[in-house]
PDB file of N, CA and C in Angstrom:
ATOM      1  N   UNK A   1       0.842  -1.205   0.000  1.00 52.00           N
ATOM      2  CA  UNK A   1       0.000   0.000   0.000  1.00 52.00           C
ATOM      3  C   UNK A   1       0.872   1.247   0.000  1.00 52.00           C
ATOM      4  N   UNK A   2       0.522   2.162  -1.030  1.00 56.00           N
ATOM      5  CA  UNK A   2       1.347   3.506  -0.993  1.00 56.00           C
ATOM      6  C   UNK A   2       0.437   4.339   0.007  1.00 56.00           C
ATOM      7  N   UNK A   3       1.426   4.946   0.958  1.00 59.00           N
ATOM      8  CA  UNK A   3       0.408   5.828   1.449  1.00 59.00           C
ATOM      9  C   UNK A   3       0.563   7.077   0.712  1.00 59.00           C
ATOM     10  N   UNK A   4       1.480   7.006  -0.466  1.00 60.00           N
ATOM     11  CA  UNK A   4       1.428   8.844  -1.125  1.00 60.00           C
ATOM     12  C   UNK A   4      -0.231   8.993  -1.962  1.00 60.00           C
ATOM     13  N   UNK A   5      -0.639   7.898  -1.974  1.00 64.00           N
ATOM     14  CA  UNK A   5      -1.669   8.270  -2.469  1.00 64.00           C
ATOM     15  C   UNK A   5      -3.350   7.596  -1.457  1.00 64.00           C
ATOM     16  N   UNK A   6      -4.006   8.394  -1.237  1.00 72.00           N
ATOM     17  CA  UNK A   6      -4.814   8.135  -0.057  1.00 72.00           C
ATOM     18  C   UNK A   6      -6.528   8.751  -1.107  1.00 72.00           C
ATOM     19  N   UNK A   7      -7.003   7.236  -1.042  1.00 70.00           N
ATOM     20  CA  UNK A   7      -8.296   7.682  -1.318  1.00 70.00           C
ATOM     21  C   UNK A   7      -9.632   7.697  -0.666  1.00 70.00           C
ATOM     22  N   UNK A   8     -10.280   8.962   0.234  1.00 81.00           N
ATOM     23  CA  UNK A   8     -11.426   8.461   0.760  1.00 81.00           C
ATOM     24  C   UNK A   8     -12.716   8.421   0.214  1.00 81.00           C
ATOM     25  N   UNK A   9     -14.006   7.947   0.748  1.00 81.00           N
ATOM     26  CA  UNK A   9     -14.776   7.224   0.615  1.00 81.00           C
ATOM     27  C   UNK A   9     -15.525   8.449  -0.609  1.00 81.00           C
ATOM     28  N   UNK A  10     -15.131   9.685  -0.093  1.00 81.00           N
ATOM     29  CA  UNK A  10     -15.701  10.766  -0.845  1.00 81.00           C
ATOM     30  C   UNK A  10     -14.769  11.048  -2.801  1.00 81.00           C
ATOM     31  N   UNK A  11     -13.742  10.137  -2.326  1.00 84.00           N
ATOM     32  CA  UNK A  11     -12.723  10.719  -3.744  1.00 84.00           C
ATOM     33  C   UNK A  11     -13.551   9.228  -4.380  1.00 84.00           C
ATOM     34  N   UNK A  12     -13.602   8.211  -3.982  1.00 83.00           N
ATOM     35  CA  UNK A  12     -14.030   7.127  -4.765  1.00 83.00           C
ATOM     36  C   UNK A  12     -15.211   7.362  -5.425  1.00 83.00           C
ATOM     37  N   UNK A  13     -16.283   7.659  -4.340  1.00 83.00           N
ATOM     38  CA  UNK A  13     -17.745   8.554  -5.522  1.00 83.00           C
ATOM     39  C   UNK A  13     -17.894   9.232  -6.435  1.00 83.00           C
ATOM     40  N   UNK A  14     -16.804  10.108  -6.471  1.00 84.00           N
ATOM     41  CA  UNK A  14     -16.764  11.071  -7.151  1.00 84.00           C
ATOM     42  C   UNK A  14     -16.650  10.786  -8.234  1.00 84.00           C
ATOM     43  N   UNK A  15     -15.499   9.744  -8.207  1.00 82.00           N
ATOM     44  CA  UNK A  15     -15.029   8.955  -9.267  1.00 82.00           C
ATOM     45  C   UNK A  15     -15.827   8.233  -9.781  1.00 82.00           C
ATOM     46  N   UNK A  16     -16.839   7.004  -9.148  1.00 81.00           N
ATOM     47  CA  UNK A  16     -17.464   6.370 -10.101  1.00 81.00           C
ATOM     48  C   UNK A  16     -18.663   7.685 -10.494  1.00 81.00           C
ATOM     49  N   UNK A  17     -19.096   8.579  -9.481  1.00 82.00           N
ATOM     50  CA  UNK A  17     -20.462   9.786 -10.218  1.00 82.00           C
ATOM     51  C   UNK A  17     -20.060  10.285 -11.860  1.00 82.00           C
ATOM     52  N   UNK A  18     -18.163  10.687 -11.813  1.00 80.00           N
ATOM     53  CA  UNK A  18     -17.615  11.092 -12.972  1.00 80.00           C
ATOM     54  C   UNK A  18     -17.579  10.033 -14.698  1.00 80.00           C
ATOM     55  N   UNK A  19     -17.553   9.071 -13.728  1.00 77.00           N
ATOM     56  CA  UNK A  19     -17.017   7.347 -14.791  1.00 77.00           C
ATOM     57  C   UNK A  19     -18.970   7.403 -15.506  1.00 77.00           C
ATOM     58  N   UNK A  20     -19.713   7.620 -14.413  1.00 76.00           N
ATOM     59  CA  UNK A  20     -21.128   7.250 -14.603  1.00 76.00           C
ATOM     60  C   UNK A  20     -21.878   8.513 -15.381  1.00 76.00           C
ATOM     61  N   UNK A  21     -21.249   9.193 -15.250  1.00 72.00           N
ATOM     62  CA  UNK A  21     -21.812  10.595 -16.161  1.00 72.00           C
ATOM     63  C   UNK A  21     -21.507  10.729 -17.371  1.00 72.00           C
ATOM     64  N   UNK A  22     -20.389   9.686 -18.314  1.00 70.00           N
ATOM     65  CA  UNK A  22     -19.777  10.428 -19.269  1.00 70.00           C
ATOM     66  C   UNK A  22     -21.054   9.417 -20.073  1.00 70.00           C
ATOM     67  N   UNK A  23     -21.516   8.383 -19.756  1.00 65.00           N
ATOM     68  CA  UNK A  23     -22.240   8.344 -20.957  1.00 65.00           C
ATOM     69  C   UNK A  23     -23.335   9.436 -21.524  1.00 65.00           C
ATOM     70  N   UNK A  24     -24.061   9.984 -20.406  1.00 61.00           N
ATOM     71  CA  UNK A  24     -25.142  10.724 -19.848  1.00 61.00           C
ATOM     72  C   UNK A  24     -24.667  11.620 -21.468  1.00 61.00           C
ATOM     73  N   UNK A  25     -23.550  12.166 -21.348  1.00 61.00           N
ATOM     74  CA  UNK A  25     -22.836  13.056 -22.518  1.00 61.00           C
ATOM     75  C   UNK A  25     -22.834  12.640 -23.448  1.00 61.00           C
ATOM     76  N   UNK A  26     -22.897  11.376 -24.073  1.00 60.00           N
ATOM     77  CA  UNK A  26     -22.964  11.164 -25.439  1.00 60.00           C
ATOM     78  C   UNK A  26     -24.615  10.234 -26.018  1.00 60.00           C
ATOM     79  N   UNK A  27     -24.990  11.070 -26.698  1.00 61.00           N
ATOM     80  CA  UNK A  27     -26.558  11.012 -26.986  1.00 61.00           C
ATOM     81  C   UNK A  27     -26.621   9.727 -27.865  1.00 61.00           C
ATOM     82  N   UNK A  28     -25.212   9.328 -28.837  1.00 58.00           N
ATOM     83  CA  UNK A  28     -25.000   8.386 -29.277  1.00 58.00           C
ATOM     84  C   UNK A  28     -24.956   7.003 -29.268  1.00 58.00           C
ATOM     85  N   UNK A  29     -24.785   7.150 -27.599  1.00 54.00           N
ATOM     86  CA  UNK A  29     -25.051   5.820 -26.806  1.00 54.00           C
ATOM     87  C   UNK A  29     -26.105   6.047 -26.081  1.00 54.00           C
ATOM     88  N   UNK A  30     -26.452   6.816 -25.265  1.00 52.00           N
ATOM     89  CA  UNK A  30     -27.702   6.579 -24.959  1.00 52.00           C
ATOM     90  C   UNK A  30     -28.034   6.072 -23.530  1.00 52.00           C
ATOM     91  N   UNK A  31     -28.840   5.769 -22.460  1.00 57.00           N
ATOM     92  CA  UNK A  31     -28.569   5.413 -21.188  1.00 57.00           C
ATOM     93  C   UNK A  31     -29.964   3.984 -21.654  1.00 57.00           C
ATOM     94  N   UNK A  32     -29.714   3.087 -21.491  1.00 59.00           N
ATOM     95  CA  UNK A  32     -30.636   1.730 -21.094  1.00 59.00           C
ATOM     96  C   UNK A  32     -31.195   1.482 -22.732  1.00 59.00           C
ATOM     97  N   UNK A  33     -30.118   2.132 -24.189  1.00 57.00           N
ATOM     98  CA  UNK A  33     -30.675   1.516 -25.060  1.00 57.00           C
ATOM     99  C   UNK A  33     -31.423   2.665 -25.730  1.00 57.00           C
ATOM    100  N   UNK A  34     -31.497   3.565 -25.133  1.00 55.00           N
ATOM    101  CA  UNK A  34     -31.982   4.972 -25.912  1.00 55.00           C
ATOM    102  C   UNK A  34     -31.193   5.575 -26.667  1.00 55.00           C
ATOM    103  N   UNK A  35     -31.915   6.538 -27.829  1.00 51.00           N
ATOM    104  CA  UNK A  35     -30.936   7.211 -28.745  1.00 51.00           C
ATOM    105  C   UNK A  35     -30.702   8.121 -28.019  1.00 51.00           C
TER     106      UNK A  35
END
């Protein structure tokens, strides 16, 4: 385990909220199969 890098419970959300938003952005894909 590095401790130079320290992630809490709040940096991990953020992260998957960020990972989980980018589809939201492309209309191309679509969320559950929608254009």
């Amino acid at each position: 385990m590095s401790t130079s890098i320290r992630l809490t419970d709040g940096d991990v959300v953020d992260s998957l909220v960020a990972i989980a938003a980018v589809p939201t952005r492309m209309p191309s894909i679509g969320i559950n199969g929608k254009p």
